[in-house]
One Martini backbone bead per residue (centre of mass of N, CA, C, O) as a GRO file, in nm:
protein
  166
    1MET     BB    1   3.086   0.009  -8.006
    2LYS     BB    2   3.206  -0.051  -7.725
    3ILE     BB    3   2.991   0.105  -7.566
    4ILE     BB    4   2.746  -0.067  -7.650
    5LEU     BB    5   2.851  -0.336  -7.538
    6ASN     BB    6   2.876  -0.240  -7.246
    7LEU     BB    7   2.576  -0.166  -7.210
    8LEU     BB    8   2.464  -0.447  -7.270
    9PHE     BB    9   2.611  -0.591  -7.044
   10VAL     BB   10   2.486  -0.430  -6.811
   11LEU     BB   11   2.189  -0.500  -6.877
   12VAL     BB   12   2.217  -0.804  -6.845
   13LEU     BB   13   2.305  -0.798  -6.550
   14MET     BB   14   2.060  -0.650  -6.437
   15PHE     BB   15   1.852  -0.858  -6.528
   16THR     BB   16   1.964  -1.103  -6.386
   17PHE     BB   17   1.949  -0.987  -6.088
   18SER     BB   18   1.646  -0.917  -6.090
   19CYS     BB   19   1.547  -1.209  -6.134
   20LYS     BB   20   1.676  -1.332  -5.884
   21SER     BB   21   1.523  -1.166  -5.673
   22GLU     BB   22   1.240  -1.262  -5.751
   23THR     BB   23   1.290  -1.562  -5.700
   24GLU     BB   24   1.380  -1.545  -5.405
   25SER     BB   25   1.120  -1.403  -5.292
   26SER     BB   26   0.922  -1.644  -5.378
   27THR     BB   27   1.069  -1.850  -5.152
   28GLN     BB   28   0.960  -1.722  -4.924
   29VAL     BB   29   0.798  -1.714  -4.636
   30ASP     BB   30   0.462  -1.708  -4.572
   31ARG     BB   31   0.307  -1.619  -4.282
   32ASN     BB   32   0.002  -1.706  -4.397
   33GLU     BB   33   0.095  -1.973  -4.491
   34PRO     BB   34   0.028  -2.289  -4.466
   35ILE     BB   35   0.200  -2.535  -4.262
   36ASN     BB   36   0.265  -2.893  -4.254
   37ILE     BB   37   0.405  -3.003  -3.950
   38GLU     BB   38   0.466  -3.291  -3.808
   39PHE     BB   39   0.446  -3.445  -3.517
   40ILE     BB   40   0.721  -3.636  -3.361
   41LYS     BB   41   0.740  -3.879  -3.145
   42GLN     BB   42   1.055  -3.935  -2.934
   43GLY     BB   43   0.921  -3.887  -2.643
   44GLU     BB   44   0.928  -3.841  -2.282
   45LEU     BB   45   0.814  -3.590  -2.034
   46SER     BB   46   0.882  -3.476  -1.702
   47LEU     BB   47   0.750  -3.255  -1.467
   48ILE     BB   48   0.917  -3.158  -1.151
   49ASN     BB   49   0.797  -3.103  -0.811
   50ASN     BB   50   0.900  -3.228  -0.538
   51ASP     BB   51   0.845  -3.535  -0.661
   52SER     BB   52   0.615  -3.410  -0.852
   53ILE     BB   53   0.412  -3.448  -1.110
   54ILE     BB   54   0.287  -3.180  -1.329
   55LYS     BB   55   0.386  -3.296  -1.624
   56LYS     BB   56   0.319  -3.452  -1.940
   57LEU     BB   57   0.520  -3.512  -2.240
   58ASP     BB   58   0.556  -3.488  -2.571
   59ILE     BB   59   0.857  -3.534  -2.773
   60GLU     BB   60   1.093  -3.367  -2.946
   61LEU     BB   61   1.422  -3.393  -3.083
   62ALA     BB   62   1.728  -3.182  -3.050
   63LYS     BB   63   2.062  -3.318  -3.130
   64THR     BB   64   2.134  -3.145  -3.371
   65ASP     BB   65   2.229  -2.873  -3.535
   66ASN     BB   66   1.998  -2.874  -3.741
   67LYS     BB   67   1.758  -2.923  -3.548
   68ARG     BB   68   1.822  -2.676  -3.365
   69ALA     BB   69   1.797  -2.456  -3.590
   70ILE     BB   70   1.489  -2.520  -3.650
   71GLY     BB   71   1.297  -2.648  -3.462
   72LEU     BB   72   0.973  -2.470  -3.457
   73MET     BB   73   0.967  -2.385  -3.731
   74ASN     BB   74   0.669  -2.344  -3.916
   75ARG     BB   75   0.462  -2.390  -3.705
   76ASN     BB   76   0.114  -2.376  -3.639
   77SER     BB   77   0.133  -2.591  -3.396
   78LEU     BB   78   0.083  -2.695  -3.044
   79GLU     BB   79   0.023  -2.899  -2.817
   80GLU     BB   80   0.000  -2.902  -2.478
   81ASN     BB   81   0.155  -3.207  -2.471
   82GLN     BB   82   0.392  -3.050  -2.627
   83GLY     BB   83   0.748  -3.065  -2.729
   84MET     BB   84   1.093  -2.941  -2.732
   85LEU     BB   85   1.411  -3.101  -2.699
   86PHE     BB   86   1.723  -2.970  -2.630
   87VAL     BB   87   2.041  -3.130  -2.689
   88PHE     BB   88   2.352  -3.106  -2.525
   89GLN     BB   89   2.688  -3.210  -2.475
   90GLU     BB   90   2.728  -2.917  -2.363
   91ASP     BB   91   2.757  -2.636  -2.242
   92ASN     BB   92   2.554  -2.335  -2.290
   93MET     BB   93   2.498  -1.967  -2.419
   94SER     BB   94   2.304  -1.949  -2.629
   95GLY     BB   95   2.061  -1.803  -2.803
   96PHE     BB   96   1.713  -1.748  -2.868
   97TYR     BB   97   1.491  -1.738  -3.146
   98MET     BB   98   1.185  -1.660  -3.375
   99LYS     BB   99   1.248  -1.748  -3.647
  100ASP     BB  100   0.982  -1.868  -3.819
  101THR     BB  101   0.793  -1.852  -3.567
  102ARG     BB  102   0.431  -1.888  -3.528
  103ILE     BB  103   0.452  -1.937  -3.214
  104SER     BB  104   0.419  -1.911  -2.894
  105LEU     BB  105   0.685  -1.928  -2.642
  106ASP     BB  106   0.841  -2.124  -2.403
  107ILE     BB  107   1.177  -2.097  -2.274
  108ILE     BB  108   1.357  -2.366  -2.118
  109TYR     BB  109   1.628  -2.367  -1.898
  110LEU     BB  110   1.876  -2.630  -1.836
  111GLY     BB  111   2.076  -2.808  -1.659
  112GLU     BB  112   2.265  -3.087  -1.614
  113ASP     BB  113   2.048  -3.165  -1.368
  114SER     BB  114   1.752  -3.070  -1.489
  115THR     BB  115   1.727  -2.776  -1.392
  116VAL     BB  116   1.579  -2.483  -1.378
  117ILE     BB  117   1.713  -2.165  -1.462
  118SER     BB  118   1.519  -2.046  -1.700
  119ILE     BB  119   1.255  -1.821  -1.841
  120SER     BB  120   1.116  -1.753  -2.161
  121LYS     BB  121   0.829  -1.577  -2.195
  122ASN     BB  122   0.620  -1.531  -2.448
  123ARG     BB  123   0.734  -1.563  -2.722
  124GLN     BB  124   0.729  -1.402  -3.021
  125PRO     BB  125   0.661  -1.416  -3.326
  126PHE     BB  126   0.943  -1.341  -3.532
  127ASP     BB  127   1.155  -1.281  -3.323
  128LEU     BB  128   1.507  -1.167  -3.342
  129ASN     BB  129   1.560  -1.179  -3.051
  130SER     BB  130   1.809  -1.281  -2.838
  131GLU     BB  131   1.781  -1.538  -2.584
  132GLY     BB  132   1.901  -1.640  -2.266
  133ALA     BB  133   2.090  -1.747  -2.010
  134PRO     BB  134   2.269  -1.664  -1.712
  135SER     BB  135   2.360  -1.965  -1.755
  136PRO     BB  136   2.456  -2.255  -1.821
  137TYR     BB  137   2.329  -2.503  -2.048
  138ARG     BB  138   2.191  -2.835  -2.166
  139TYR     BB  139   1.881  -2.762  -2.185
  140VAL     BB  140   1.578  -2.721  -2.395
  141LEU     BB  141   1.236  -2.615  -2.355
  142GLU     BB  142   0.958  -2.615  -2.578
  143VAL     BB  143   0.651  -2.434  -2.537
  144ASN     BB  144   0.378  -2.300  -2.500
  145GLY     BB  145   0.268  -2.008  -2.433
  146GLY     BB  146   0.211  -2.000  -2.070
  147MET     BB  147   0.272  -2.292  -1.948
  148SER     BB  148   0.471  -2.242  -1.715
  149ASP     BB  149   0.256  -2.108  -1.536
  150ALA     BB  150   0.021  -2.318  -1.553
  151TRP     BB  151   0.223  -2.557  -1.430
  152GLY     BB  152   0.449  -2.442  -1.222
  153ILE     BB  153   0.718  -2.342  -1.318
  154LYS     BB  154   1.047  -2.335  -1.149
  155GLU     BB  155   1.315  -2.186  -1.058
  156GLY     BB  156   1.519  -2.426  -0.892
  157VAL     BB  157   1.288  -2.671  -0.892
  158THR     BB  158   1.237  -2.770  -1.163
  159LYS     BB  159   1.230  -3.083  -1.331
  160ILE     BB  160   1.355  -3.335  -1.552
  161ASN     BB  161   1.226  -3.633  -1.720
  162TRP     BB  162   1.356  -3.848  -1.986
  163THR     BB  163   1.259  -4.031  -2.283
  164GLU     BB  164   1.355  -4.237  -2.553
  165ASN     BB  165   1.272  -4.359  -2.836
  166LEU     BB  166   1.371  -4.676  -3.002
   0.00000   0.00000   0.00000
């Protein structure tokens, strides 16, 4: 009798965990399912080469750990004149990856003086490889893939100037 009760207990456990796995998998993001996350303009940013503005962008700001962790994940699109500026309180060396990011991005790393340190170009959607900058950065700007070349953004030359909506 004890053996039968033990077998029933094991079967109940197996059933419970198999149901949990099915439930968890049904809540995962379907890469093909459209998700509508609205862009919320929180500021404006100018890209500057040698005192000349080369591009003006509307930006969302990622200033908290939670907002920085989510970034542009699950966005279906980003307009050409939009981007996300990640703001850190101190220099950082962490890499960025494209988990749950549906659009190709250029990831632009900037130093404390707002000058471009490096650019990770045309990062592919859903890529889990982490890439960072060769030296500490204070800001990161994410824009559509290919835009850094199209706008003429250059390492060691291009700077940003940004304002936050109040």
